[in-house]
Coordinates of C-alpha atoms in Angstrom, one line a residue:
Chain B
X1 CA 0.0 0.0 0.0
X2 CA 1.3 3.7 -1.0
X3 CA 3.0 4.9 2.1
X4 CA 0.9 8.3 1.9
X5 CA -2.4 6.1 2.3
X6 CA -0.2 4.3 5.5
X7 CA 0.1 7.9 6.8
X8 CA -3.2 8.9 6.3
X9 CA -4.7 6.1 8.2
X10 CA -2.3 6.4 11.2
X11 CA -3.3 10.5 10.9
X12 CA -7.2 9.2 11.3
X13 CA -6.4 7.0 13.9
X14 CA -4.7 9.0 16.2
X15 CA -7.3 11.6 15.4
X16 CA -10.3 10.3 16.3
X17 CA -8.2 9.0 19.8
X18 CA -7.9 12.7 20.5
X19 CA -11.1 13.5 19.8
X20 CA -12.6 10.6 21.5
X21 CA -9.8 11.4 24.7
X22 CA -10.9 15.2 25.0
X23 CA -14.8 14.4 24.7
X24 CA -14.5 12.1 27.4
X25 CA -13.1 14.4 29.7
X26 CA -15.5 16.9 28.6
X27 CA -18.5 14.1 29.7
X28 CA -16.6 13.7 33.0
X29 CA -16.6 17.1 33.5
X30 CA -19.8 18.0 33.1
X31 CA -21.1 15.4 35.6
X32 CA -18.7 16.4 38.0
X33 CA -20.0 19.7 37.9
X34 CA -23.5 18.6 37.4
X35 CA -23.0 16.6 40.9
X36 CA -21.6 19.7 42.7
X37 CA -24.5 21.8 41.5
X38 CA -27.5 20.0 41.2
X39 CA -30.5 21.7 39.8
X40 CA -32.8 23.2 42.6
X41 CA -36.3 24.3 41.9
X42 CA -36.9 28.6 41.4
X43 CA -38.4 29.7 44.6
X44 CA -41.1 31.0 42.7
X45 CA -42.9 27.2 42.8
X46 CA -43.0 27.6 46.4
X47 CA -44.5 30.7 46.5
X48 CA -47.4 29.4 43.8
X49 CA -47.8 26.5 45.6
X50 CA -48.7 28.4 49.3
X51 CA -51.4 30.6 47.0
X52 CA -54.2 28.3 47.2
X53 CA -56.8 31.7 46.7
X54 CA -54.7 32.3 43.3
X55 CA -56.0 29.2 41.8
X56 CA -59.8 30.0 41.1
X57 CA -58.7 32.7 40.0
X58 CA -56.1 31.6 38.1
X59 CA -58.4 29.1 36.7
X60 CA -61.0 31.7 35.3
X61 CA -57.9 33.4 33.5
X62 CA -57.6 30.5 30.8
X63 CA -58.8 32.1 27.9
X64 CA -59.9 29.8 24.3
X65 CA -56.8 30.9 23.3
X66 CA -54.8 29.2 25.3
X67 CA -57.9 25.8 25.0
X68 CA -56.8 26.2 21.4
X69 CA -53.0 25.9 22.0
X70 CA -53.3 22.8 24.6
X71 CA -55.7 21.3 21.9
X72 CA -53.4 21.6 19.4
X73 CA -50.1 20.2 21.8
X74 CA -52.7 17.3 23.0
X75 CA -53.7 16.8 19.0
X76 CA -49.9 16.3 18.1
X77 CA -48.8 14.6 20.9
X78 CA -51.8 11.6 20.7
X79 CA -51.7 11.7 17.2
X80 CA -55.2 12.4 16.7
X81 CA -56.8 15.3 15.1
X82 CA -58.7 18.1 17.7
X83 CA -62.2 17.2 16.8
X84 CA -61.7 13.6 18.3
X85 CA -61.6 14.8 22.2
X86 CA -62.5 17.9 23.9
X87 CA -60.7 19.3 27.8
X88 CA -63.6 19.7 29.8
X89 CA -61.2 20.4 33.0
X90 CA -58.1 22.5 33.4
X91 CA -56.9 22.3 37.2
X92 CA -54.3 24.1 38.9
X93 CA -51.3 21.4 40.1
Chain Y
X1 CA -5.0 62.4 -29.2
X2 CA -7.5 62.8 -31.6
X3 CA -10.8 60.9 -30.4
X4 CA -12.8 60.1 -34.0
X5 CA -16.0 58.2 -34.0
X6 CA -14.1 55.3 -34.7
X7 CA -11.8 55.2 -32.2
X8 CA -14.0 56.0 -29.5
X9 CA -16.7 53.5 -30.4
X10 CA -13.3 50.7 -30.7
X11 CA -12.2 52.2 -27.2
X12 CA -15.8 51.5 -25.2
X13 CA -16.5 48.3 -26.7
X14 CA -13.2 47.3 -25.6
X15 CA -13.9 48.4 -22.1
X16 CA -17.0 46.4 -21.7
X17 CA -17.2 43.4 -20.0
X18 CA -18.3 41.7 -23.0
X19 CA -14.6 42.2 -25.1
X20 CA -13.1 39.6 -22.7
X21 CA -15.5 37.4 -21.3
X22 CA -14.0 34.4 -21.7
X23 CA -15.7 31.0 -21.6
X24 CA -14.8 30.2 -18.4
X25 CA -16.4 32.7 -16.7
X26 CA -19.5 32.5 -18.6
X27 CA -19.6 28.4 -17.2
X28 CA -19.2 30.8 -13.7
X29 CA -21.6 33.0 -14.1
X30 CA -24.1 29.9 -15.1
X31 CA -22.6 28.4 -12.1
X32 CA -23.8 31.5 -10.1
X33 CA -27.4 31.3 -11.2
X34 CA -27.7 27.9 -10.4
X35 CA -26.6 28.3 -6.9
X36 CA -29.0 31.5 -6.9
X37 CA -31.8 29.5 -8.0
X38 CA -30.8 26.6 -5.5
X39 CA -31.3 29.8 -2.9
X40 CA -34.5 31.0 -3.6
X41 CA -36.8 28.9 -5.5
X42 CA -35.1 25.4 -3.8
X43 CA -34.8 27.2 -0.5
X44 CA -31.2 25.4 -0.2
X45 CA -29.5 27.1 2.7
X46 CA -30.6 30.8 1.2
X47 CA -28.9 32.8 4.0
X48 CA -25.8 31.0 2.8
X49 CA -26.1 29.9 -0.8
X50 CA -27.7 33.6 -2.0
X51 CA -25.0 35.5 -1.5
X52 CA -22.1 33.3 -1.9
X53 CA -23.8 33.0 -5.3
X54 CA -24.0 36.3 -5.9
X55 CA -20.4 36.9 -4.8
X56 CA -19.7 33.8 -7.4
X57 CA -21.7 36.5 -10.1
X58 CA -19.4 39.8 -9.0
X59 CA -16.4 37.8 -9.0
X60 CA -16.2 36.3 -12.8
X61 CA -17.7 39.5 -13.9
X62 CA -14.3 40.7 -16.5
X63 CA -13.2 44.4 -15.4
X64 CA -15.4 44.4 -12.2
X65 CA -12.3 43.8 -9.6
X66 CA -14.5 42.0 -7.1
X67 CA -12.8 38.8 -7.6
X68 CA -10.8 38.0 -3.7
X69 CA -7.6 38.0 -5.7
X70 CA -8.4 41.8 -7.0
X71 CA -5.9 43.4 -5.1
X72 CA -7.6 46.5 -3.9
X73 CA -11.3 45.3 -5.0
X74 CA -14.3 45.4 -2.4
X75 CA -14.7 41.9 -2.5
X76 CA -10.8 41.4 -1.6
X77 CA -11.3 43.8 1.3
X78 CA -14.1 41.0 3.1
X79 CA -11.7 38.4 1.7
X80 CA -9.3 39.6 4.5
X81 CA -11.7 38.5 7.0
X82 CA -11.7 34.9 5.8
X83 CA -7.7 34.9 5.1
X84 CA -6.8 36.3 8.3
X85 CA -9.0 33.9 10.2
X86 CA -11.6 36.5 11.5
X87 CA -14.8 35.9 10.1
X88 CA -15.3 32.2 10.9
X89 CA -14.7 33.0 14.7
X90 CA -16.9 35.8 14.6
X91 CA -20.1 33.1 12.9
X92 CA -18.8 31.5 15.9
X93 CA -19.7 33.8 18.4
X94 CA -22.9 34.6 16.7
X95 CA -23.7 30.5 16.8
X96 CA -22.8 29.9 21.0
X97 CA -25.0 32.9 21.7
X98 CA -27.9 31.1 19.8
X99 CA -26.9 27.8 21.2
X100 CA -28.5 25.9 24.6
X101 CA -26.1 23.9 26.0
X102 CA -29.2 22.4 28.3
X103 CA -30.0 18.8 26.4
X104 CA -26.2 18.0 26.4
X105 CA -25.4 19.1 30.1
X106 CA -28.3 17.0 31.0
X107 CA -27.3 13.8 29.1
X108 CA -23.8 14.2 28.8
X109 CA -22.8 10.9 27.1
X110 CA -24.1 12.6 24.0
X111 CA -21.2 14.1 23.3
X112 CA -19.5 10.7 22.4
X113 CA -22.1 10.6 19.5
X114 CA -20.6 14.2 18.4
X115 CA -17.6 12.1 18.6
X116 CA -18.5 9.6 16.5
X117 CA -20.2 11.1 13.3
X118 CA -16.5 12.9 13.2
X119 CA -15.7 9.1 11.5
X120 CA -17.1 10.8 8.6
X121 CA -13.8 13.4 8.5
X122 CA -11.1 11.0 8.7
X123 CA -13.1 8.2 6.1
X124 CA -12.8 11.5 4.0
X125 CA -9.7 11.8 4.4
X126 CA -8.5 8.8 3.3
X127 CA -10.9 8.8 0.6
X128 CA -8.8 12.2 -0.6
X129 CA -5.5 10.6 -0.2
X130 CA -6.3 7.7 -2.1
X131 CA -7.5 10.1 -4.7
X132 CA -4.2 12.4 -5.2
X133 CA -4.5 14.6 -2.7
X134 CA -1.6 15.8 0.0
X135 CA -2.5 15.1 3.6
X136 CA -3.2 19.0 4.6
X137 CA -5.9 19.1 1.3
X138 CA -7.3 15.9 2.3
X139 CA -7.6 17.3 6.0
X140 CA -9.0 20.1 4.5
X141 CA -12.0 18.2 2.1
X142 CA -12.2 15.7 5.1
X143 CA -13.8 18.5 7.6
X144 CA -16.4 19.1 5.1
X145 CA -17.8 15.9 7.1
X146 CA -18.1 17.7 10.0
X147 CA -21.0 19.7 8.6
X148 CA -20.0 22.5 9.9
X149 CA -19.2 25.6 7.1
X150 CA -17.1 27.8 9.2
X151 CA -14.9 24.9 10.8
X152 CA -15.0 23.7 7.3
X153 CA -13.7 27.6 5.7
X154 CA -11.2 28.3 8.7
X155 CA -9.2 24.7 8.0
X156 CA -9.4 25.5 4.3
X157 CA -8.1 28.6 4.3
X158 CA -5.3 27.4 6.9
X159 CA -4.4 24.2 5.2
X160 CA -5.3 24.5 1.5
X161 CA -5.8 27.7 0.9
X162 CA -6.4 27.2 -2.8
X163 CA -9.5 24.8 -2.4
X164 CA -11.8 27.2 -0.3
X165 CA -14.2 27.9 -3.2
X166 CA -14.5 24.4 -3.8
X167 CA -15.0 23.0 -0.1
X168 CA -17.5 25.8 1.0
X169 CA -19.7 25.3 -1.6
X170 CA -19.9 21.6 -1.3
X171 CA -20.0 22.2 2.5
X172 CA -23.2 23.9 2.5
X173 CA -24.8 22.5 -0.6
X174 CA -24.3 19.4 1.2
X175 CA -25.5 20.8 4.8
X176 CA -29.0 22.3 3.1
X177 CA -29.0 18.8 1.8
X178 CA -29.3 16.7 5.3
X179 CA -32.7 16.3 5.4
X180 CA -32.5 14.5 2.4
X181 CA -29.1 12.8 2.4
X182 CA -29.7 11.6 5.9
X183 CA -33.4 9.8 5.8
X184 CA -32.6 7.0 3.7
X185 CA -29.5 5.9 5.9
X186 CA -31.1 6.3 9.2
X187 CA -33.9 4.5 8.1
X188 CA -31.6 1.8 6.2
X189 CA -29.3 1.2 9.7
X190 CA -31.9 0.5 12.1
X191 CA -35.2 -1.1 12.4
X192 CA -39.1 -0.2 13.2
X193 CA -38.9 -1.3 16.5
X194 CA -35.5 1.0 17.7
X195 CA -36.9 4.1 15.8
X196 CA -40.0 3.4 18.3
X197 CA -37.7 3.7 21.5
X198 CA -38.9 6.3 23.7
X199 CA -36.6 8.2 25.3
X200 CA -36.8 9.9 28.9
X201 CA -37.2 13.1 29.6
X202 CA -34.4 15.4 30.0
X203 CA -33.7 16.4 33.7
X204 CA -33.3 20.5 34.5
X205 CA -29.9 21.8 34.1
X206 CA -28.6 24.2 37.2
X207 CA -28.1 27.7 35.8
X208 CA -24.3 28.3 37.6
X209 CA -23.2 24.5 35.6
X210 CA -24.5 26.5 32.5
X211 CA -22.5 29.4 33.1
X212 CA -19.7 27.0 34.4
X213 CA -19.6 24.8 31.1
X214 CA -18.2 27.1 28.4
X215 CA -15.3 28.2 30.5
X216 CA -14.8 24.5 31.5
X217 CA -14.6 23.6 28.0
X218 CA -12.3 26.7 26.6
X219 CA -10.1 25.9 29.4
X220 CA -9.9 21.8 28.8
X221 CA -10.4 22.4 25.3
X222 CA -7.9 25.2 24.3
X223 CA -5.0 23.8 26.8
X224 CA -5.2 19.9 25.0
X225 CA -5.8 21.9 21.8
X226 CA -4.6 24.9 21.2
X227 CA -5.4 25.7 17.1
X228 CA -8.9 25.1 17.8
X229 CA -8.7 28.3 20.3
X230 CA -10.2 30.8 17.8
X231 CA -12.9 29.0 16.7
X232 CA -14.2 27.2 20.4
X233 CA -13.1 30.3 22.2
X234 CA -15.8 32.0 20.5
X235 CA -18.6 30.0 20.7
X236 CA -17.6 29.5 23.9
X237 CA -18.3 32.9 24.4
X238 CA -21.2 34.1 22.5
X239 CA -22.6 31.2 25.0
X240 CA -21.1 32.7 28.3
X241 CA -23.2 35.9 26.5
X242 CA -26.5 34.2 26.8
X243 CA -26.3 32.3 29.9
X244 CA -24.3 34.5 32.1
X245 CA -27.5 36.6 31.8
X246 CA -25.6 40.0 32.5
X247 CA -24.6 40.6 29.4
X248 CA -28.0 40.9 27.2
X249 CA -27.5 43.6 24.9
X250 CA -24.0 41.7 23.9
X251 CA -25.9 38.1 23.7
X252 CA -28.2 40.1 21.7
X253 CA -26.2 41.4 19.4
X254 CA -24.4 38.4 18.9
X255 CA -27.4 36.0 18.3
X256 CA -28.8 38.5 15.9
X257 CA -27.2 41.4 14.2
X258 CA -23.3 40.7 14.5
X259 CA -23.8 37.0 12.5
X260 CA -25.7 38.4 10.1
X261 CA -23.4 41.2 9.3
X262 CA -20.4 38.8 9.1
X263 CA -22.4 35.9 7.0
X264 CA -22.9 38.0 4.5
X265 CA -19.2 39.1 4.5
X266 CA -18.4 35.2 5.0
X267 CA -20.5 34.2 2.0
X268 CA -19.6 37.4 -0.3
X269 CA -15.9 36.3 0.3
X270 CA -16.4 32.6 -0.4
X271 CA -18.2 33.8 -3.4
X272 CA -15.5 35.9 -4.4
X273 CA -13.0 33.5 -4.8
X274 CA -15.2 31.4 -7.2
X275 CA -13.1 32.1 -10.3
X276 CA -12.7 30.3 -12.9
X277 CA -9.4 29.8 -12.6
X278 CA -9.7 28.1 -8.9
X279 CA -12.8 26.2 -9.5
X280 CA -13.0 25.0 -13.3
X281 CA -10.6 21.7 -12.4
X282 CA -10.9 18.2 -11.8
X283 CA -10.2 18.5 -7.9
X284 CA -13.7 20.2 -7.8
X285 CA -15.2 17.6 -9.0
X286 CA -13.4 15.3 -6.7
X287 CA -14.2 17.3 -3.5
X288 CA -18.1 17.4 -4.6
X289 CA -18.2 13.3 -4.9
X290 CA -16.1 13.7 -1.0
X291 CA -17.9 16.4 0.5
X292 CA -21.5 13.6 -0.6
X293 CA -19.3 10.6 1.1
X294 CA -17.9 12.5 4.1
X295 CA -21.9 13.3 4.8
X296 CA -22.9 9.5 4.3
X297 CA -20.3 7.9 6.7
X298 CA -20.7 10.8 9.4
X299 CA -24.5 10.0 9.3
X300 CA -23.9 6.6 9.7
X301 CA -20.8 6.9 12.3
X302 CA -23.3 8.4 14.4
X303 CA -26.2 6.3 13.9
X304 CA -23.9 3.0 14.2
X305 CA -22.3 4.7 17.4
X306 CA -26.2 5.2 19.1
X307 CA -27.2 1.6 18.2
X308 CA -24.0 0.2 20.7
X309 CA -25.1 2.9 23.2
X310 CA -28.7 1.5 22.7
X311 CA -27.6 -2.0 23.6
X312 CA -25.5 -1.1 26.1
X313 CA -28.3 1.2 27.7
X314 CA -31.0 -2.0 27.6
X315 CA -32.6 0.3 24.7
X316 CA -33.0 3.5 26.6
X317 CA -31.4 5.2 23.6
X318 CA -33.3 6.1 20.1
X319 CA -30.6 5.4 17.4
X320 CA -32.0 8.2 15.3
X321 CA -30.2 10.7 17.3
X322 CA -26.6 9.7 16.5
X323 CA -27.5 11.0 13.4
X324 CA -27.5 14.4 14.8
X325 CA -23.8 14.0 15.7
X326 CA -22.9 15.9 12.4
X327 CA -23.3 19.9 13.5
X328 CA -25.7 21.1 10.8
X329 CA -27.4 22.8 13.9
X330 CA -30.3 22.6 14.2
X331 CA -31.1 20.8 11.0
X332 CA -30.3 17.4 11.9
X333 CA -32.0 17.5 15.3
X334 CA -34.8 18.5 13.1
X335 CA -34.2 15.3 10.9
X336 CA -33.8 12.7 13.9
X337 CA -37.2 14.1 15.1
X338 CA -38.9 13.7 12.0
X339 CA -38.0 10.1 11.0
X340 CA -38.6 9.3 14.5
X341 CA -42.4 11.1 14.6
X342 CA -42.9 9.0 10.9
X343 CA -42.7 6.0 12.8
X344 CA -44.5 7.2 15.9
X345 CA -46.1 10.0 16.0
X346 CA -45.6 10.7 19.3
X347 CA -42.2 10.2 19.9
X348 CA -40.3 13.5 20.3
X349 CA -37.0 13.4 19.7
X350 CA -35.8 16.9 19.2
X351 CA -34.4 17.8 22.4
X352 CA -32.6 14.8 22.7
X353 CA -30.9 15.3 19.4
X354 CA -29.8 18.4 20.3
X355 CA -27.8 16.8 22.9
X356 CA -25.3 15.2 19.6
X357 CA -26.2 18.0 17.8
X358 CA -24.2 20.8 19.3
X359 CA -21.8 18.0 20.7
X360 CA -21.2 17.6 17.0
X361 CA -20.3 21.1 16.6
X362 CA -17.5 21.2 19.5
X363 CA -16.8 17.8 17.7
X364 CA -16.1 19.2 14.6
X365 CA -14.3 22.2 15.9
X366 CA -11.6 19.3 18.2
X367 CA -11.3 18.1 15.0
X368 CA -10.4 20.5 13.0
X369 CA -8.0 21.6 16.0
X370 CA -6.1 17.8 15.7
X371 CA -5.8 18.8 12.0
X372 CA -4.6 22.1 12.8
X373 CA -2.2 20.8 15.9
X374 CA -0.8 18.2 13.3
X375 CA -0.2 20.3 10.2
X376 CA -0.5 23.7 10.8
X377 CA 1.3 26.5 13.2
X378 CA -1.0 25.9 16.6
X379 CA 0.9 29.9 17.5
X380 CA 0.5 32.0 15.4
X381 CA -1.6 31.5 11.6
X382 CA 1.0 31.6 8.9
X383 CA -0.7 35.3 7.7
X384 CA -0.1 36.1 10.9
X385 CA 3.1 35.6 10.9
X386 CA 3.6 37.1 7.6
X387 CA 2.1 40.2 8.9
X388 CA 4.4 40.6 11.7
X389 CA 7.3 39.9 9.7
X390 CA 5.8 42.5 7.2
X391 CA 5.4 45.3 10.3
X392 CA 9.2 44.6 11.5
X393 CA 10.4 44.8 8.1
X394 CA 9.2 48.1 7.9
X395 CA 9.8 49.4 11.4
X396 CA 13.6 48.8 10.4
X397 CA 13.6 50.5 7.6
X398 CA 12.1 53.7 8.7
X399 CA 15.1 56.5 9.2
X400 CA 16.0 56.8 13.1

């Protein structure tokens, strides 16, 4: 085989090592820090959460609007088209 | 002198265009439309392929000096930018501020599939070689696997300067062309039943790791790598600009009016240097047939690469989204979740492929800095260099 192709083989070799090598690390690192800093919920939940008056009337501020756009995520994520279910509830979590 | 009819009529004749257009740059200028029509009526990459089209038009236009090798042209003045290595960094920047981070922090093993589809580059590679090319032009064709058009522009114009023209184009014909290069094989390396898998959903990312990350990575990164500084270092940045959140009117810039400004210097430049003279050869041809294989076995790298992670995960891993390990942000994400969603309709991929996705882009951009650590000046860029040695020159000669 022509030594260039030889060359060219060792170069992809030794390549993809290094790229595999510094990826690795990269994964390491991220759950390193990922295990130092571990996602903690905005205190803003809480805050929602000891509200219980806010719900009715949070409940009377869904407007067909935003029916129209939970129909449509609903329609595309059950695969079925709008007219074949209706929400006849939406309650607060 | 005496200006008769005659001579006058001989005289503007022979300053139109038209007295020397020559056959090659008529092929060009054909060449031009057809990328202008794959721009606007095909909707191939049109932010891209428009005006590097029209630079292609300005360029082989006789007498019009907006070729990149007209010293002293407009066209050779943007040309600066992409021979002194400052445009593709700058796209860079733009790019990190528009990128999340989020689906590859939270599944971190991803970034072996950004990893993988780099296969692609170095299959390339070998391809070139075996087809007469020197190592640093095959390194150079071999990145258009990467899928990435500035990574693919900065190690041209390092390593093979001469072949720019040629390996932009075919990088971003080929990019606009993912969503259809990359169905067939997807569909042709796995079966019904592992396009099905159902993968789980992504856990929240702390805000500080996000801010952490990019510095992580310029710091691990640039140190193992230093070539690749330019290019990473940027991206790196323009993502420090959107998550360090104190910086909006930068991030905003960046993600917005900065890229823009600098693609369309990028493309005109790339255009610019599509003269007859450096793209009317065989090697074009050679690069085009390349560039298609370097897309093929980075597609499939990365799909291959998912299926062992599938297996070794007890199927908790949709194969589709090794696909995505080629940059081509956010187009192939887009193409994993569509193959997925035509096997099940409700089976989102997306955000999971964005994990590989921009794990393919620092892929690409390690990549390019092994090519760049093995056959190019990791200090200084030989223009650089040039420069200085220019600046001293002259320094010294000035009276004391």
């Amino acid at each position: 085989m022509d030594p260039i192709v030889l060359t060219s083989l060792a170069v992809s070799l030794i390549a993809i090592s290094v790229i595999f090598t510094v990826l690795i690390i990269l994964i390491f690192t991220i759950k390193l820090l990922v295990y130092l800093l571990p996602y903690q919920e905005p205190p803003a939940t809480k805050s929602s959460a000891q509200a219980p008056p806010q719900h009715s009337s949070a409940s009377t501020t869904v407007t067909p609007d935003i029916i129209s756009a939970i129909t449509a995520g609903m329609a595309t994520h059950l695969g079925k088209s709008p007219q074949e279910f209706y929400i006849t509830q939406i309650s607060p979590k | 002198m005496e200006l008769t009819f005659g001579n006058a009529a001989t005289k503007i004749i022979g300053s139109t265009g038209f007295s020397s257009l020559t056959i090659g740059d008529g092929t060009m200028i054909l060449v031009a439309c057809v990328l202008l029509y794959l721009a606007i009526w095909k909707k191939f990459e049109p932010l891209l392929l428009l005006p590097i089209g029209f630079g292609c038009l300005l360029a082989n236009l006789p007498f019009s000096m907006m070729a990149s090798t007209d010293s002293g042209g407009l066209l050779n003045f943007f040309y600066q930018g992409v021979k002194h290595e400052i445009l593709p960094p700058l796209v860079f920047l733009g790019v990190g501020a528009l990128t999340d981070f989020g689906p590859l922090l939270a599944n971190p093993t991803t970034l072996l599939l950004g990893a993988a589809a780099q296969i692609g580059v170095y299959t390339t590679l070998v391809g070139a070689v075996f087809l007469g090319f020197d190592l640093k032009e095959a390194s150079a064709i071999g990145i258009i696997g990467g899928a990435d058009g500035p990574t693919s522009i900065f190690i041209a114009t390092k390593l093979a300067p001469h072949l720019l023209a040629p390996i932009a184009v075919a990088a971003y014909s080929y990019m606009s062309l993912v969503p259809l290069i990359q169905p067939p094989i997807m569909r042709w390396l796995t079966t019904a039943e592992e396009r099905k898998i159902k993968m789980e959903q992504l856990k929240p990312i702390s805000q500080t790791v996000k801010i952490i990350f990019p510095v992580a990575v310029t710091i691990v990164c640039c140190l193992m790598l230093p070539g690749v500084t330019p290019l990473l270092g940027m991206l790196m940045l323009g993502n420090l600009f959107r998550e360090s959140g104190v910086t909006a009117r930068l991030h905003e810039t960046a993600e917005t009016h900065l890229i823009n400004i600098v693609t369309i210097l990028l493309a005109l430049a790339v255009g610019s240097s599509m003269t007859a003279e450096s793209f009317l050869r065989l090697e074009t041809m050679k690069i085009i047939i390349l560039g298609l294989l370097a897309f093929c076995v980075a597609t499939a790298g990365g799909v291959i690469f998912a299926k062992i992670m599938s297996k070794l995960s007890g199927g908790k891993i949709n194969p589709l989204i090794g696909s995505a390990g080629v940059s081509a942000v956010p187009m192939a994400a887009r193409v994993s979740q569509k193959v997925g969603a035509d096997e099940d309709r409700s089976n989102f991929l997306l955000m999971h492929a964005m994990g590989p996705n921009v794990a393919g882009v620092i892929g690409s951009a390690v990549a390019a800095g092994v090519f760049i650590s093995l056959f190019g000046d990791p200090m200084v860029g030989s223009n650089h260099a040039e420069i200085s040695t220019n600046i001293i020159a002259t320094i010294s000669s000035l009276p004391k």
